[in-house]
Coordinates of C-alpha atoms and ligand atoms in Angstrom, one line a residue:
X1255 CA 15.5 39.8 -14.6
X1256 CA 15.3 43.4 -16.4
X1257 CA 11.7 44.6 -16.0
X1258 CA 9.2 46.3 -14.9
X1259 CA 5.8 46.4 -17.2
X1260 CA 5.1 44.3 -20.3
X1261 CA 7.7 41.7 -21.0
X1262 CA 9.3 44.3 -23.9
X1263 CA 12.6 44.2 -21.9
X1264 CA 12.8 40.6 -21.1
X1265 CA 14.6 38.5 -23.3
X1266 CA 15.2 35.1 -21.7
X1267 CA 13.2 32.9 -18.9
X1268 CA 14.3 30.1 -16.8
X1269 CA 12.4 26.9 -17.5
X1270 CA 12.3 23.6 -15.9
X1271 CA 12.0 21.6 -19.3
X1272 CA 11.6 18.0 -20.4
X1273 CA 13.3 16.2 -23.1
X1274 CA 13.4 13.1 -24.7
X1275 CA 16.2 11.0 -26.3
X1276 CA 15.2 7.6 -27.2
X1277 CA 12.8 5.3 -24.6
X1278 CA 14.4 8.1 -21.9
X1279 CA 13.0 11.1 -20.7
X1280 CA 15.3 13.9 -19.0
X1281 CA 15.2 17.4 -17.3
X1282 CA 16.8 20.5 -17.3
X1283 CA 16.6 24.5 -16.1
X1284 CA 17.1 26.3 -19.6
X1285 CA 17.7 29.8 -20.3
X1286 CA 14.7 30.3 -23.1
X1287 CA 14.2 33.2 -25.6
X1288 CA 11.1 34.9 -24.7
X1289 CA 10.0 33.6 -28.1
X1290 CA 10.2 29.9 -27.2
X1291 CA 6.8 30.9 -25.0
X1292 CA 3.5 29.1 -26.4
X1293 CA 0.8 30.2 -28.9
X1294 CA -1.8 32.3 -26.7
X1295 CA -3.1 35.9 -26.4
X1296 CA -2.4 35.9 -22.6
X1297 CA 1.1 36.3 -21.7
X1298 CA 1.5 35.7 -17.4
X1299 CA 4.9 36.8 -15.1
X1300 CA 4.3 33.3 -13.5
X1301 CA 4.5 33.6 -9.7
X1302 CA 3.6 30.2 -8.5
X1303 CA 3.0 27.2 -9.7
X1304 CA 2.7 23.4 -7.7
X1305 CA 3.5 19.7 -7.8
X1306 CA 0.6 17.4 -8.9
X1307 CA 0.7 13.8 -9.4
X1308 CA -0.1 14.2 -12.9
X1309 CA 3.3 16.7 -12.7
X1310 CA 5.1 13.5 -11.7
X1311 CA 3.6 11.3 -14.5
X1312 CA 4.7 13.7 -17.3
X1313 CA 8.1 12.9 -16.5
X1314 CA 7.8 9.2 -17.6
X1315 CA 8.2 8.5 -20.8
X1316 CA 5.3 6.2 -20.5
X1317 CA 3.1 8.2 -18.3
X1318 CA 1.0 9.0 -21.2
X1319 CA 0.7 12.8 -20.1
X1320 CA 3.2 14.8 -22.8
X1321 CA 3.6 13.1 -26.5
X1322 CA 5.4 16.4 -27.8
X1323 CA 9.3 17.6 -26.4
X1324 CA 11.1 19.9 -25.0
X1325 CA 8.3 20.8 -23.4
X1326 CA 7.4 22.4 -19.4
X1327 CA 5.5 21.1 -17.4
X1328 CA 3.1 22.3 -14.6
X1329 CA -0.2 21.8 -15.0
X1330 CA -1.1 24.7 -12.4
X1331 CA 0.0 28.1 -12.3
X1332 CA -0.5 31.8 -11.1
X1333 CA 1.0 35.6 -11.5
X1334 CA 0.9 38.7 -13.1
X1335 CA -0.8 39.7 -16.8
X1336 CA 2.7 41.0 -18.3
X1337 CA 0.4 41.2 -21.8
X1338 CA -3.1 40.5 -23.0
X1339 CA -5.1 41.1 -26.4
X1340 CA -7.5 39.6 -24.6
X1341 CA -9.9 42.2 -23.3
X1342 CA -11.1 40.2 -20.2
X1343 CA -7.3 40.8 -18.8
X1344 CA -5.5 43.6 -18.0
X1345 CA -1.7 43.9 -17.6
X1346 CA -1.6 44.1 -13.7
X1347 CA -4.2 41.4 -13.0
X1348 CA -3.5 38.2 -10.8
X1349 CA -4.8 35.5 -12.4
X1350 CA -4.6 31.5 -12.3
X1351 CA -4.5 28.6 -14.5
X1352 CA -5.5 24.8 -13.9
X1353 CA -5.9 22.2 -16.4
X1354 CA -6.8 22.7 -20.2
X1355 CA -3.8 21.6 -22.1
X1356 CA -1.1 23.6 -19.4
X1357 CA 2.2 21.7 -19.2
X1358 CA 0.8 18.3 -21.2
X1359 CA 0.1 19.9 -24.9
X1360 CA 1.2 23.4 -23.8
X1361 CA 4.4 24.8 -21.9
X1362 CA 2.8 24.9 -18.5
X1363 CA 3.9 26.6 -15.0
X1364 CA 7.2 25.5 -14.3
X1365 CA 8.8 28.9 -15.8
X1366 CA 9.0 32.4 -14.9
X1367 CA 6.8 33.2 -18.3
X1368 CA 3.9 31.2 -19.6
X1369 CA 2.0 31.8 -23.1
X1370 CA -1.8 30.7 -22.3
X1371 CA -5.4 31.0 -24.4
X1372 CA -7.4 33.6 -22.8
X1373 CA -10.1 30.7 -22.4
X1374 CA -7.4 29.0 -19.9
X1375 CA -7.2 31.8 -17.7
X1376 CA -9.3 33.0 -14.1
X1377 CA -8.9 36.0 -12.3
X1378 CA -8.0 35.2 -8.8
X1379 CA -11.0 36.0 -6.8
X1380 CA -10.0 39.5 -4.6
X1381 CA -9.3 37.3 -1.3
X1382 CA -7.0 34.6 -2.7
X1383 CA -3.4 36.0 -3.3
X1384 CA -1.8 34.2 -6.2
X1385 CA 0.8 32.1 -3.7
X1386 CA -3.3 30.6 -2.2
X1387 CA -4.3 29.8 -5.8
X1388 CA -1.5 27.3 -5.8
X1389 CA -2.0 25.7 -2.6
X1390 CA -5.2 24.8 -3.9
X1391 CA -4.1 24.1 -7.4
X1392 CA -5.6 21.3 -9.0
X1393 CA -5.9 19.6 -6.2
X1394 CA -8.7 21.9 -4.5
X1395 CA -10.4 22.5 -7.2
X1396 CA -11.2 18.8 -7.8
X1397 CA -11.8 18.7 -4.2
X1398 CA -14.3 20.7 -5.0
X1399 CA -15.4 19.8 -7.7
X1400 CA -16.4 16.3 -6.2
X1401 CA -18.3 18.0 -3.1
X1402 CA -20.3 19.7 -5.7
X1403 CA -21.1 16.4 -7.7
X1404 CA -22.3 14.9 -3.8
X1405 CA -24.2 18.1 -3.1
X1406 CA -26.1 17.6 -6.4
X1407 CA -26.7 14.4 -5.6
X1408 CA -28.6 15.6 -2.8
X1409 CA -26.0 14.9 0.5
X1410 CA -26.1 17.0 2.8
X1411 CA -23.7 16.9 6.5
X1412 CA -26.6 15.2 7.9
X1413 CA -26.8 12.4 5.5
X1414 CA -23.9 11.0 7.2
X1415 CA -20.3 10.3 7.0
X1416 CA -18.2 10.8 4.1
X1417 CA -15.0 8.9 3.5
X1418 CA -12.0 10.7 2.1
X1419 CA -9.3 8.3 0.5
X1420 CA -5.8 8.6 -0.3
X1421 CA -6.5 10.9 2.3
X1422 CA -3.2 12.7 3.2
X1423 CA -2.6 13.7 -0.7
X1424 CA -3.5 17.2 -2.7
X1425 CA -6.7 15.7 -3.4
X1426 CA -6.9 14.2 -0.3
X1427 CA -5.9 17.0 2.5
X1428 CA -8.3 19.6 0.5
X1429 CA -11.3 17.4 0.2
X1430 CA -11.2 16.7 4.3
X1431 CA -10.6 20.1 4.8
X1432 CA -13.1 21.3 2.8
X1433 CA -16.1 18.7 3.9
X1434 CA -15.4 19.6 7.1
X1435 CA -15.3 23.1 6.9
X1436 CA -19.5 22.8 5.3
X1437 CA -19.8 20.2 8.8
X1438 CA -19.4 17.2 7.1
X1439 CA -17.9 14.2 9.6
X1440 CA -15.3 12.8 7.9
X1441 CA -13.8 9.8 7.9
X1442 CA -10.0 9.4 6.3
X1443 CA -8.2 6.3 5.1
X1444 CA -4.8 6.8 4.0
X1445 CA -1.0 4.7 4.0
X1446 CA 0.4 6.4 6.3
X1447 CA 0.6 6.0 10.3
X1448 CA 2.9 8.7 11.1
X1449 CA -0.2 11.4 9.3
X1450 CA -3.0 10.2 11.9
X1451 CA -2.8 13.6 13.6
X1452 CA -2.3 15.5 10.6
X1453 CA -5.1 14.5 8.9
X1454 CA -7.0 15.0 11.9
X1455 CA -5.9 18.7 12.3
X1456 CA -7.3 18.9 9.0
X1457 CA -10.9 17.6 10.4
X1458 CA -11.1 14.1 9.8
X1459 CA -12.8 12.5 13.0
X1460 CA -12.0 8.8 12.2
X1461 CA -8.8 7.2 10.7
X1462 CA -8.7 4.3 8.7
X1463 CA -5.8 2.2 7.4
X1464 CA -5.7 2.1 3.2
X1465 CA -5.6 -1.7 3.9
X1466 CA -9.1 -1.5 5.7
X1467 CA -11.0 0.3 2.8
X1468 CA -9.2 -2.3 -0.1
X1469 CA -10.4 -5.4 0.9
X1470 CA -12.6 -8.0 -1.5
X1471 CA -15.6 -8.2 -0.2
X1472 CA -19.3 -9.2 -0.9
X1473 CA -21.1 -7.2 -3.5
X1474 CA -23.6 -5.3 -0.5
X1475 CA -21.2 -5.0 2.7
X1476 CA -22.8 -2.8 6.0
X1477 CA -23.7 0.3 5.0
X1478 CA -21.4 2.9 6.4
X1479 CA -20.8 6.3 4.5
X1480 CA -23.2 8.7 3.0
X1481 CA -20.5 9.5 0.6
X1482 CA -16.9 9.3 -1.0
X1483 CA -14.0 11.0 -2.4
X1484 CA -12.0 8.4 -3.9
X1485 CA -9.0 9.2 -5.4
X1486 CA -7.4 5.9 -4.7
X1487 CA -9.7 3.7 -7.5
X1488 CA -8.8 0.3 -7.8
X1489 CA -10.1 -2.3 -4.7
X1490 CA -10.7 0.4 -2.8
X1491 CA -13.2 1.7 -5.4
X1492 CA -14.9 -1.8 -5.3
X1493 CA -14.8 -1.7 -1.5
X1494 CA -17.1 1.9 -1.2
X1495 CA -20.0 0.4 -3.9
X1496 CA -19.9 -2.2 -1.5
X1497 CA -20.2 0.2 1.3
X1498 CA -22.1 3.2 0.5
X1499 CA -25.7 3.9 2.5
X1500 CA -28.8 4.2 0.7
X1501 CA -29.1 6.8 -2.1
X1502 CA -25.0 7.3 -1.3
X1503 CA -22.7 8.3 -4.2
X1504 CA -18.7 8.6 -4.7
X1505 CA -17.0 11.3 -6.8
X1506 CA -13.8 9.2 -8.5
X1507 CA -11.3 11.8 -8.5
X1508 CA -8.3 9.5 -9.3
X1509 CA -6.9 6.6 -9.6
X1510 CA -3.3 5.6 -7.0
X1511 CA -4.3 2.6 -6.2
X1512 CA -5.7 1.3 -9.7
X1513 CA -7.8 1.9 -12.9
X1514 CA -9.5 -1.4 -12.7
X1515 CA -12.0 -2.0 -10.3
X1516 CA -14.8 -4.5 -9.8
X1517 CA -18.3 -4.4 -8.8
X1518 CA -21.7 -6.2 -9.5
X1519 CA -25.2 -3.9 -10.1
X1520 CA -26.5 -4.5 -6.3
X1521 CA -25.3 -1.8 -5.0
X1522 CA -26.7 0.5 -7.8
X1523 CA -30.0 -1.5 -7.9
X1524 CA -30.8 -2.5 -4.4
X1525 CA -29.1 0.8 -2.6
X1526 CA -29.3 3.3 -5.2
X1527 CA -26.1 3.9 -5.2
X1528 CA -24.3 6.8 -7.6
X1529 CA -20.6 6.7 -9.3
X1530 CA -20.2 10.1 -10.1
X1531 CA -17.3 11.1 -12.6
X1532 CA -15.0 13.8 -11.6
X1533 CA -13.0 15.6 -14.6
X1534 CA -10.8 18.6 -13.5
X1535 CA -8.8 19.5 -16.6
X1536 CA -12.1 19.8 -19.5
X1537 CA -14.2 21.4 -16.9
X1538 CA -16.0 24.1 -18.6
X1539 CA -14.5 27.5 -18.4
X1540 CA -18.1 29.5 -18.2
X1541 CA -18.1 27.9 -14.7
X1542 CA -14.7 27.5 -13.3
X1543 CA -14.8 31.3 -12.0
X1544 CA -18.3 31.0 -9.5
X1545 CA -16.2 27.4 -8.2
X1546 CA -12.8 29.5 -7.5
X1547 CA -15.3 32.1 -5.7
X1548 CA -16.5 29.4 -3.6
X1549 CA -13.1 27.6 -2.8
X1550 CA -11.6 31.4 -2.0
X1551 CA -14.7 32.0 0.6
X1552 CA -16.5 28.8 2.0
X1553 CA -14.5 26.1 1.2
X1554 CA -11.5 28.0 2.6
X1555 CA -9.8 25.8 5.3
X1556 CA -9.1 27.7 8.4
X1557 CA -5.3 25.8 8.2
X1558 CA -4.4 26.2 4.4
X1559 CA -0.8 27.0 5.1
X1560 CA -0.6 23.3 7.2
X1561 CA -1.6 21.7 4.0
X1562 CA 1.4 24.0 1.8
X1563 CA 5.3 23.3 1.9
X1564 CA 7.6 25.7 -0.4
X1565 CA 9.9 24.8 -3.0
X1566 CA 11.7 26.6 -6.0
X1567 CA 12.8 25.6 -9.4
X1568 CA 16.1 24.1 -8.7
X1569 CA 14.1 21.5 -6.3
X1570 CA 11.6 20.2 -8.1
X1571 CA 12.9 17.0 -9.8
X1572 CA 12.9 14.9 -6.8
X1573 CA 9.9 15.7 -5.7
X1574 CA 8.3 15.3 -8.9
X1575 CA 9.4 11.7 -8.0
X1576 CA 7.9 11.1 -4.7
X1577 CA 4.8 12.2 -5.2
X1578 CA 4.5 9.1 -8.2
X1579 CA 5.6 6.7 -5.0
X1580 CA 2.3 8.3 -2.8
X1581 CA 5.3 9.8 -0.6
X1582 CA 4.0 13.4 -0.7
X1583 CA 1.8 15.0 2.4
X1584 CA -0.5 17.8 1.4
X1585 CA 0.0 19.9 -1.4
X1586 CA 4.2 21.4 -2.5
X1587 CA 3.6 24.8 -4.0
X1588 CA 6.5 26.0 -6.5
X1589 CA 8.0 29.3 -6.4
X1590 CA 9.1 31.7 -9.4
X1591 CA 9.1 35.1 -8.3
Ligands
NDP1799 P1 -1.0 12.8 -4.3 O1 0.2 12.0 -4.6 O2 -0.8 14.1 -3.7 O3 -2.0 12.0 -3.5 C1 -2.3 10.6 -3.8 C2 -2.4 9.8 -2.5 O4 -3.0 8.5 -2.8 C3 -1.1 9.5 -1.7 O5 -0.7 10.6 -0.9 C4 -1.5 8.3 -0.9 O6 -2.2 8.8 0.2 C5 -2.5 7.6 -1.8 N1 -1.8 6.5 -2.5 C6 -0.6 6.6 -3.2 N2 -0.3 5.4 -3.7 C7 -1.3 4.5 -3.4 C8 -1.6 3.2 -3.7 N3 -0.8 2.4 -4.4 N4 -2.8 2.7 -3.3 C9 -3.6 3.4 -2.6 N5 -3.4 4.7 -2.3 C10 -2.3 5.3 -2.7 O7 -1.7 13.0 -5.7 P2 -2.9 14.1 -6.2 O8 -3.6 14.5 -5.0 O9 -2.2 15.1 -7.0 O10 -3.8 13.2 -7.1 C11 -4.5 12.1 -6.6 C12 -5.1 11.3 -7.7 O11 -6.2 12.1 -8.3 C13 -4.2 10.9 -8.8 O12 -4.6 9.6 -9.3 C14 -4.5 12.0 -9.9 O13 -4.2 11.5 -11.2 C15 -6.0 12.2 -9.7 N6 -6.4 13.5 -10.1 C16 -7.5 13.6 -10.9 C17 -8.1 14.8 -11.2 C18 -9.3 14.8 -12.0 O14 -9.6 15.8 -12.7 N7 -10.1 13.7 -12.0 C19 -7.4 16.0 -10.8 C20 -6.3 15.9 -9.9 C21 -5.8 14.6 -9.6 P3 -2.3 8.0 1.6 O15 -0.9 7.6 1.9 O16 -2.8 9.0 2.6 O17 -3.1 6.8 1.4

């Protein structure tokens, strides 16, 4: 592509863009006009972008993610400032995207140009390379968004175990990586057999089958964890309120296994129990910046490229697949440049 500052000699952008004909939703790589990019004062030379299970539901045409077509989706994304009215950003500057209305209401990361609202956009912090924003994504910045929720709550590593579900996801692999990086023990329950050692490279000091943690129990079960990530809902969300120690909490991150889940009040009135709300996309932008500083220093795992698999463009439709069938291990970061 013919450039080298600005995006004044660019004229066209390869896409990965969703249509829709009738009940049936389909994708393409396009070659756009430059003027096909969305309404924003940001304009970024889009580097990297990654698969997020919210990535797979936008290509259903009932997954209740995009309402308006053609559109591109990509709810993460990272590059170069090509152009910016917005004084905060320079052209030059590495910057990152997650959430907001990025590839659901607005043409999102899976393109070599993206359009954004300077209110969308974070610099990268000065140790995170752009290619690093996207391995954490989404994914680890709900990760950490749901260790911040516990700390509030008052856990601390030596308030016990906490137990990571759905655990060898996005979500998954950078919560356990994360907790155990602050000493947390953790405790992972996840589908899969053949990721028992994976997961444990990752941290996690006990393994636990998904069918183990989704089981209908009684309303106060032994106490075992101080806290949870759940990102599996459903049973398994039942299961934890059951299961959560004194004064314990779990951040619901998401919601694999379900969106209905059952419970009684004992858990909340005779344990003190906490169900903390997790929300990634909304999150306020006057505080997504200090998070991203912490994710690029503490919360760094030691092993972030064992979580991170590489793809391009021209690969992503089947994987946008398997992740909706809970067949994805880690986090699959997209590449543009
Ligand atoms: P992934 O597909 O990467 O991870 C999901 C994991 O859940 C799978 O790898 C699998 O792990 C487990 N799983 C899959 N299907 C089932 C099932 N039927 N029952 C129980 N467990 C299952 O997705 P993401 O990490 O991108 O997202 C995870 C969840 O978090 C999604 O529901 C997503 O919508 C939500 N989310 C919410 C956000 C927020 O802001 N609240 C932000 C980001 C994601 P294993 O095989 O190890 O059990």
């Amino acid at each position: 592509m013919g450039f080298s500052k600005g995006t004044s000699m660019t004229t066209t952008y390869r896409a990965f863009v969703l249509s829709k004909d009738g009940d049936t939703v389909g994708a393409a790589i396009q070659h756009r006009n430059m003027s096909t990019l969305g309404d924003g004062n940001v304009t970024i030379r889009v580097a990297w972008s990654s698969i997020n299970y919210k990535d797979g539901l936008a290509t259903l045409s009932k997954g209740g993610i995009v309402r308006d077509y053609p559109r591109v989706p990509g709810i993460d994304l990272s590059g170069i400032v090509t152009e910016s009215s917005d004084a905060r950003f320079k052209e030059g500057e590495s910057v990152l995207v997650t959430g907001f209305g990025t590839g659901v209401s607005h043409d999102g990361g899976y393109a070599e140009y993206a359009r954004v609202p300077g209110d969308w956009v974070i610099r990268c912090p000065e140790n995170l390379s752009p290619r690093e924003a996207m391995i954490f994504g989404t994914a680890g910045f709900t990760a950490a968004l749901a260790i911040q929720r516990l700390e509030h709550q008052g856990i601390k590593p030596e308030s016990g175990p906490i137990l990571v579900t759905g655990a060898s996801g996005g979500v998954g692999s950078m919560a356990i990586s994360m907790l155990s990086k602050l000493g947390y023990e953790v405790h992972a329950s996840t589908g899969k057999t053949a990721e028992h050692n994976y997961l444990k490279q990752l941290g996690a000091s006990i393994i636990l089958s998904r069918d183990d943690v989704s089981t209908q129990g009684r309303p106060l079960e032994k106490e075992k964890w101080a806290g949870a990530v759940d990102q599996v809902g459903g049973d398994t969300l039942s299961w934890i309120l059951s299961t959560l120690k004194y004064e314990g909490a779990v951040a619901c991150t998401g919601l694999t296994g379900g969106v209905k889940f059952r419970s009684t009040v004992m858990p909340l009135l005779l344990r003190g129990v906490s169900v903390l709300g997790v929300d990634s996309v909304m999150y306020p932008a006057s505080s997504r910046a200090t998070l991203w500083q912490r994710i690029a220093g503490e919360l760094r795992p030691d092993h972030l490229e064992l979580i991170a698999e590489e793809l391009d463009l021209e690969h992503i439709a089947p994987v946008l697949q398997q992740i909706l069938k809970g067949n994805i291990r880690g986090r699959r970061i997209v590449k543009l440049d």
